[in-house]
Amino acid sequence: MSMTIGLAGKPNAGKSTFFKAATLADVEIANYPFTTIHANKGVTYVRAECPCVSRDKRCGNCSDGVRYIPIELIDVAGLVPDAHQGRGLGNTFLDDLRQAQAIIHVIDASGGTDIEGNPVDIGDHDPLGDIDFLNRELTMWIYSIIMRNWTKLSRKIQAEGLSIEHILADQLVGAGVDEHHISRALNECKLDRNHLTTWTEEDIIHFCDVIRIMSKPMIIAANKTDVAPPENVTNLQALDQIVVPTSAAAELALRSASKGHAIKYEPGDKDFTILSEELNAAQKKGLENVRTLIQKMDGTGIQKCINKAVFELLDLIIVYPVEDEGKWTDKNERMLPDAFLMKKGSNAHDLAYRVHSDIGDRFLYAVDGKTKMRLGEKHELNDGDVVKIVSTAK
């Protein structure tokens, strides 16, 4: 897997419940700060309609026409104010988060926990403040890395005419920042590359803030929506970013019941079917309560959040490489065996390299499995494409 998404947020916001619901991994869940000390890593999936639904038979790699593509999910230690200075488990949190391509910020939309994750009465805390504090912690983390050697580096860059993009990217490589992020941030902030020593502290913090936005795109999971004051959810959804109301507790209940064969439920479904005849009255009532909730919320929001992070926030598409464009199979007659997540705008040659570097090096052309048309190396791929790559590689 080449895709990693991090779950971030203050302690006790529901990150571990979200993680367990999305992965069914065995993690500790408790109503106190710092339940998670070491990052939990697991596999979750993005959900999409499989191309085989247009055929007479299913491919065998989907569930009734629903395809699940694996990605890595990391549940990191809860973050508290001044984590970038080492407070709480801040250093652990930031180190774990560096490998994530995107962040799902799990917010306690109910306002039932304070800024440090301690329980308070529902509605006592404004969840909007949690977003500002996490953004600042990430920005100041990047700032602290740059400032470790800023005076020495800025003078060296100017004196020797070095590339600021290259030097700063080297400093921030551990934070998941590359030269492209640095260059775009410099342009957006309109900073003078030739006079670094004139940059003010405010200039550098703003510069780091832009780098954060570019290198760590974020989606908001407004968790505990089922018990949140309506105005809290409304205020969160009014933000100029992707916000998804979620109930991780409801998703965990459904996934657990499905695993135990008590119900038929696929992640992202908006309803379920009770299968077991051995449920007692309390269990049936509990499931009906969850049914009422997900019908009101249009699902639990967990799968929707993961999908939006991948397809909207990161702007990815799914492409299916095959060896037989007619049968959509590989050399072993497996139908649609692979599904690759690729950046929107990727072309047929990019796909060839994803399959194998030798195939990319010896690329000739591609064939659209749906239209049977021949495609050149620069042909832009679309979501759901089935593509045969033709090369001289053996």
GROMACS .gro file of C-alpha atoms in nm, residues 131-382:
model
  252
  131ILE     CA    1  -0.956   2.289   1.473
  132ASP     CA    2  -0.761   2.609   1.530
  133PHE     CA    3  -0.540   2.451   1.793
  134LEU     CA    4  -0.448   2.147   1.581
  135ASN     CA    5  -0.367   2.365   1.282
  136ARG     CA    6  -0.144   2.582   1.498
  137GLU     CA    7   0.037   2.284   1.651
  138LEU     CA    8   0.118   2.143   1.308
  139THR     CA    9   0.230   2.482   1.180
  140MET     CA   10   0.452   2.544   1.483
  141TRP     CA   11   0.598   2.194   1.449
  142ILE     CA   12   0.714   2.281   1.098
  143TYR     CA   13   0.831   2.622   1.223
  144SER     CA   14   1.038   2.463   1.501
  145ILE     CA   15   1.216   2.237   1.252
  146ILE     CA   16   1.304   2.528   1.023
  147MET     CA   17   1.421   2.751   1.309
  148ARG     CA   18   1.668   2.498   1.451
  149ASN     CA   19   1.936   2.616   1.205
  150TRP     CA   20   1.764   2.913   1.041
  151THR     CA   21   2.028   3.181   1.107
  152LYS     CA   22   2.312   2.961   0.983
  153LEU     CA   23   2.119   2.823   0.685
  154SER     CA   24   1.976   3.155   0.568
  155ARG     CA   25   2.322   3.312   0.562
  156LYS     CA   26   2.471   3.009   0.385
  157ILE     CA   27   2.195   3.009   0.121
  158GLN     CA   28   2.251   3.378   0.045
  159ALA     CA   29   2.631   3.366   0.056
  160GLU     CA   30   2.666   3.060  -0.167
  161GLY     CA   31   2.363   3.111  -0.390
  162LEU     CA   32   2.210   2.778  -0.289
  163SER     CA   33   1.856   2.668  -0.370
  164ILE     CA   34   1.631   2.753  -0.077
  165GLU     CA   35   1.380   2.494  -0.200
  166HIS     CA   36   1.642   2.219  -0.187
  167ILE     CA   37   1.785   2.322   0.151
  168LEU     CA   38   1.450   2.361   0.328
  169ALA     CA   39   1.308   2.044   0.173
  170ASP     CA   40   1.609   1.861   0.311
  171GLN     CA   41   1.534   2.009   0.656
  172LEU     CA   42   1.165   1.913   0.636
  173VAL     CA   43   1.187   1.576   0.464
  174GLY     CA   44   1.101   1.408   0.795
  175ALA     CA   45   0.779   1.609   0.806
  176GLY     CA   46   0.668   1.486   0.464
  177VAL     CA   47   0.748   1.816   0.289
  178ASP     CA   48   0.913   1.829  -0.055
  179GLU     CA   49   1.062   2.096  -0.282
  180HIS     CA   50   0.732   2.141  -0.465
  181HIS     CA   51   0.557   2.236  -0.140
  182ILE     CA   52   0.838   2.481  -0.055
  183SER     CA   53   0.830   2.645  -0.397
  184ARG     CA   54   0.452   2.688  -0.398
  185ALA     CA   55   0.457   2.829  -0.044
  186LEU     CA   56   0.730   3.078  -0.132
  187ASN     CA   57   0.527   3.200  -0.429
  188GLU     CA   58   0.203   3.225  -0.234
  189CYS     CA   59   0.367   3.414   0.054
  190LYS     CA   60   0.557   3.638  -0.191
  191LEU     CA   61   0.879   3.599   0.008
  192ASP     CA   62   1.210   3.729  -0.124
  193ARG     CA   63   1.433   3.429  -0.198
  194ASN     CA   64   1.738   3.656  -0.224
  195HIS     CA   65   1.709   3.825   0.117
  196LEU     CA   66   1.620   3.552   0.368
  197THR     CA   67   1.772   3.738   0.662
  198THR     CA   68   1.502   4.005   0.625
  199TRP     CA   69   1.221   3.757   0.686
  200THR     CA   70   1.038   3.832   1.009
  201GLU     CA   71   0.909   3.573   1.255
  202GLU     CA   72   0.559   3.648   1.131
  203ASP     CA   73   0.673   3.586   0.771
  204ILE     CA   74   0.820   3.248   0.861
  205ILE     CA   75   0.516   3.134   1.062
  206HIS     CA   76   0.286   3.229   0.774
  207PHE     CA   77   0.520   3.044   0.536
  208CYS     CA   78   0.501   2.734   0.761
  209ASP     CA   79   0.123   2.763   0.777
  210VAL     CA   80   0.100   2.749   0.397
  211ILE     CA   81   0.339   2.452   0.388
  212ARG     CA   82   0.115   2.273   0.639
  213ILE     CA   83  -0.195   2.327   0.426
  214MET     CA   84  -0.018   2.198   0.115
  215SER     CA   85   0.169   1.903   0.264
  216LYS     CA   86  -0.088   1.785   0.519
  217PRO     CA   87  -0.435   1.833   0.365
  218MET     CA   88  -0.708   1.780   0.622
  219ILE     CA   89  -1.069   1.668   0.640
  220ILE     CA   90  -1.288   1.712   0.950
  221ALA     CA   91  -1.479   1.419   1.101
  222ALA     CA   92  -1.745   1.583   1.319
  223ASN     CA   93  -1.768   1.286   1.552
  224LYS     CA   94  -2.033   1.215   1.815
  225THR     CA   95  -2.279   1.399   1.590
  226ASP     CA   96  -2.557   1.178   1.728
  227VAL     CA   97  -2.531   1.349   2.069
  228ALA     CA   98  -2.408   1.691   1.954
  229PRO     CA   99  -2.607   2.014   1.988
  230PRO     CA  100  -2.736   2.090   1.634
  231GLU     CA  101  -2.570   2.432   1.631
  232ASN     CA  102  -2.227   2.271   1.683
  233VAL     CA  103  -2.269   2.058   1.373
  234THR     CA  104  -2.407   2.353   1.174
  235ASN     CA  105  -2.109   2.571   1.272
  236LEU     CA  106  -1.861   2.299   1.175
  237GLN     CA  107  -2.028   2.241   0.838
  238ALA     CA  108  -2.010   2.613   0.766
  239LEU     CA  109  -1.629   2.593   0.757
  240ASP     CA  110  -1.451   2.635   0.425
  241GLN     CA  111  -1.325   2.276   0.422
  242ILE     CA  112  -1.460   1.923   0.395
  243VAL     CA  113  -1.659   1.832   0.708
  244VAL     CA  114  -1.834   1.497   0.750
  245PRO     CA  115  -2.071   1.430   1.044
  246THR     CA  116  -1.981   1.090   1.192
  247SER     CA  117  -2.073   0.847   1.464
  248ALA     CA  118  -1.778   0.614   1.514
  249ALA     CA  119  -1.963   0.437   1.795
  250ALA     CA  120  -2.253   0.348   1.564
  251GLU     CA  121  -2.017   0.224   1.292
  252LEU     CA  122  -1.827   0.010   1.542
  253ALA     CA  123  -2.154  -0.144   1.664
  254LEU     CA  124  -2.257  -0.229   1.307
  255ARG     CA  125  -1.918  -0.363   1.203
  256SER     CA  126  -1.898  -0.579   1.516
  257ALA     CA  127  -2.250  -0.715   1.463
  258SER     CA  128  -2.168  -0.788   1.100
  259LYS     CA  129  -1.847  -0.967   1.195
  260GLY     CA  130  -2.051  -1.181   1.434
  261HIS     CA  131  -2.300  -1.261   1.151
  262ALA     CA  132  -2.584  -1.098   1.344
  263ILE     CA  133  -2.654  -0.856   1.059
  264LYS     CA  134  -2.571  -0.805   0.692
  265TYR     CA  135  -2.392  -0.472   0.662
  266GLU     CA  136  -2.127  -0.332   0.429
  267PRO     CA  137  -1.921  -0.029   0.537
  268GLY     CA  138  -2.093   0.279   0.398
  269ASP     CA  139  -2.439   0.121   0.374
  270LYS     CA  140  -2.731   0.331   0.494
  271ASP     CA  141  -2.921   0.034   0.639
  272PHE     CA  142  -2.867  -0.327   0.742
  273THR     CA  143  -3.053  -0.657   0.757
  274ILE     CA  144  -3.081  -0.862   1.076
  275LEU     CA  145  -2.969  -1.221   1.009
  276SER     CA  146  -2.953  -1.384   1.351
  277GLU     CA  147  -3.262  -1.523   1.522
  278GLU     CA  148  -3.078  -1.549   1.852
  279LEU     CA  149  -3.069  -1.179   1.939
  280ASN     CA  150  -3.234  -1.088   2.267
  281ALA     CA  151  -3.477  -0.799   2.309
  282ALA     CA  152  -3.208  -0.557   2.429
  283GLN     CA  153  -2.984  -0.636   2.131
  284LYS     CA  154  -3.270  -0.590   1.886
  285LYS     CA  155  -3.364  -0.258   2.046
  286GLY     CA  156  -3.003  -0.143   2.033
  287LEU     CA  157  -2.977  -0.225   1.664
  288GLU     CA  158  -3.305  -0.049   1.589
  289ASN     CA  159  -3.174   0.261   1.768
  290VAL     CA  160  -2.866   0.249   1.545
  291ARG     CA  161  -3.090   0.204   1.239
  292THR     CA  162  -3.287   0.517   1.331
  293LEU     CA  163  -2.962   0.708   1.373
  294ILE     CA  164  -2.800   0.609   1.043
  295GLN     CA  165  -3.121   0.675   0.851
  296LYS     CA  166  -3.125   1.022   1.003
  297MET     CA  167  -2.752   1.076   0.932
  298ASP     CA  168  -2.757   0.902   0.591
  299GLY     CA  169  -2.507   0.645   0.724
  300THR     CA  170  -2.254   0.661   1.007
  301GLY     CA  171  -2.022   0.888   0.806
  302ILE     CA  172  -1.708   0.679   0.864
  303GLN     CA  173  -1.684   0.532   0.513
  304LYS     CA  174  -1.794   0.863   0.363
  305CYS     CA  175  -1.512   1.038   0.551
  306ILE     CA  176  -1.249   0.792   0.426
  307ASN     CA  177  -1.378   0.814   0.069
  308LYS     CA  178  -1.385   1.193   0.070
  309ALA     CA  179  -1.030   1.205   0.209
  310VAL     CA  180  -0.906   0.990  -0.079
  311PHE     CA  181  -1.121   1.103  -0.372
  312GLU     CA  182  -1.186   1.470  -0.290
  313LEU     CA  183  -0.909   1.585  -0.056
  314LEU     CA  184  -0.626   1.397  -0.230
  315ASP     CA  185  -0.798   1.401  -0.571
  316LEU     CA  186  -0.731   1.035  -0.652
  317ILE     CA  187  -0.896   0.796  -0.897
  318ILE     CA  188  -0.910   0.415  -0.925
  319VAL     CA  189  -0.763   0.245  -1.232
  320TYR     CA  190  -0.770  -0.129  -1.308
  321PRO     CA  191  -0.475  -0.266  -1.513
  322VAL     CA  192  -0.538  -0.593  -1.703
  323GLU     CA  193  -0.354  -0.809  -1.956
  324ASP     CA  194  -0.658  -0.914  -2.158
  325GLU     CA  195  -0.867  -0.611  -2.257
  326GLY     CA  196  -1.155  -0.831  -2.369
  327LYS     CA  197  -1.194  -1.051  -2.063
  328TRP     CA  198  -1.046  -0.794  -1.821
  329THR     CA  199  -0.818  -1.061  -1.680
  330ASP     CA  200  -0.451  -1.115  -1.601
  331LYS     CA  201  -0.240  -1.403  -1.735
  332ASN     CA  202  -0.389  -1.632  -1.470
  333GLU     CA  203  -0.746  -1.559  -1.585
  334ARG     CA  204  -0.822  -1.355  -1.273
  335MET     CA  205  -1.073  -1.084  -1.353
  336LEU     CA  206  -0.982  -0.729  -1.243
  337PRO     CA  207  -0.719  -0.855  -0.999
  338ASP     CA  208  -0.567  -0.515  -0.918
  339ALA     CA  209  -0.700  -0.169  -0.841
  340PHE     CA  210  -0.456   0.124  -0.822
  341LEU     CA  211  -0.518   0.459  -0.658
  342MET     CA  212  -0.364   0.728  -0.879
  343LYS     CA  213  -0.360   1.106  -0.887
  344LYS     CA  214  -0.628   1.257  -1.109
  345GLY     CA  215  -0.455   1.368  -1.429
  346SER     CA  216  -0.231   1.061  -1.444
  347ASN     CA  217  -0.179   0.916  -1.790
  348ALA     CA  218  -0.136   0.569  -1.941
  349HIS     CA  219   0.243   0.589  -1.913
  350ASP     CA  220   0.214   0.670  -1.541
  351LEU     CA  221   0.003   0.357  -1.499
  352ALA     CA  222   0.266   0.151  -1.681
  353TYR     CA  223   0.527   0.262  -1.426
  354ARG     CA  224   0.291   0.179  -1.140
  355VAL     CA  225   0.257  -0.175  -1.274
  356HIS     CA  226   0.634  -0.219  -1.310
  357SER     CA  227   0.932   0.004  -1.388
  358ASP     CA  228   1.040  -0.218  -1.679
  359ILE     CA  229   0.693  -0.191  -1.833
  360GLY     CA  230   0.711   0.185  -1.796
  361ASP     CA  231   1.057   0.202  -1.954
  362ARG     CA  232   0.944  -0.012  -2.249
  363PHE     CA  233   0.594   0.127  -2.288
  364LEU     CA  234   0.444   0.117  -2.639
  365TYR     CA  235   0.077   0.201  -2.598
  366ALA     CA  236  -0.233   0.117  -2.392
  367VAL     CA  237  -0.578  -0.017  -2.474
  368ASP     CA  238  -0.903   0.098  -2.313
  369GLY     CA  239  -1.075  -0.218  -2.186
  370LYS     CA  240  -1.420  -0.062  -2.220
  371THR     CA  241  -1.398   0.093  -2.567
  372LYS     CA  242  -1.107  -0.121  -2.703
  373MET     CA  243  -0.954   0.200  -2.836
  374ARG     CA  244  -0.576   0.238  -2.852
  375LEU     CA  245  -0.436   0.497  -2.611
  376GLY     CA  246  -0.112   0.694  -2.633
  377GLU     CA  247   0.125   0.748  -2.342
  378LYS     CA  248  -0.018   1.093  -2.265
  379HIS     CA  249  -0.381   0.977  -2.258
  380GLU     CA  250  -0.535   1.100  -1.932
  381LEU     CA  251  -0.698   0.827  -1.726
  382ASN     CA  252  -1.045   0.847  -1.576
   0.00000   0.00000   0.00000
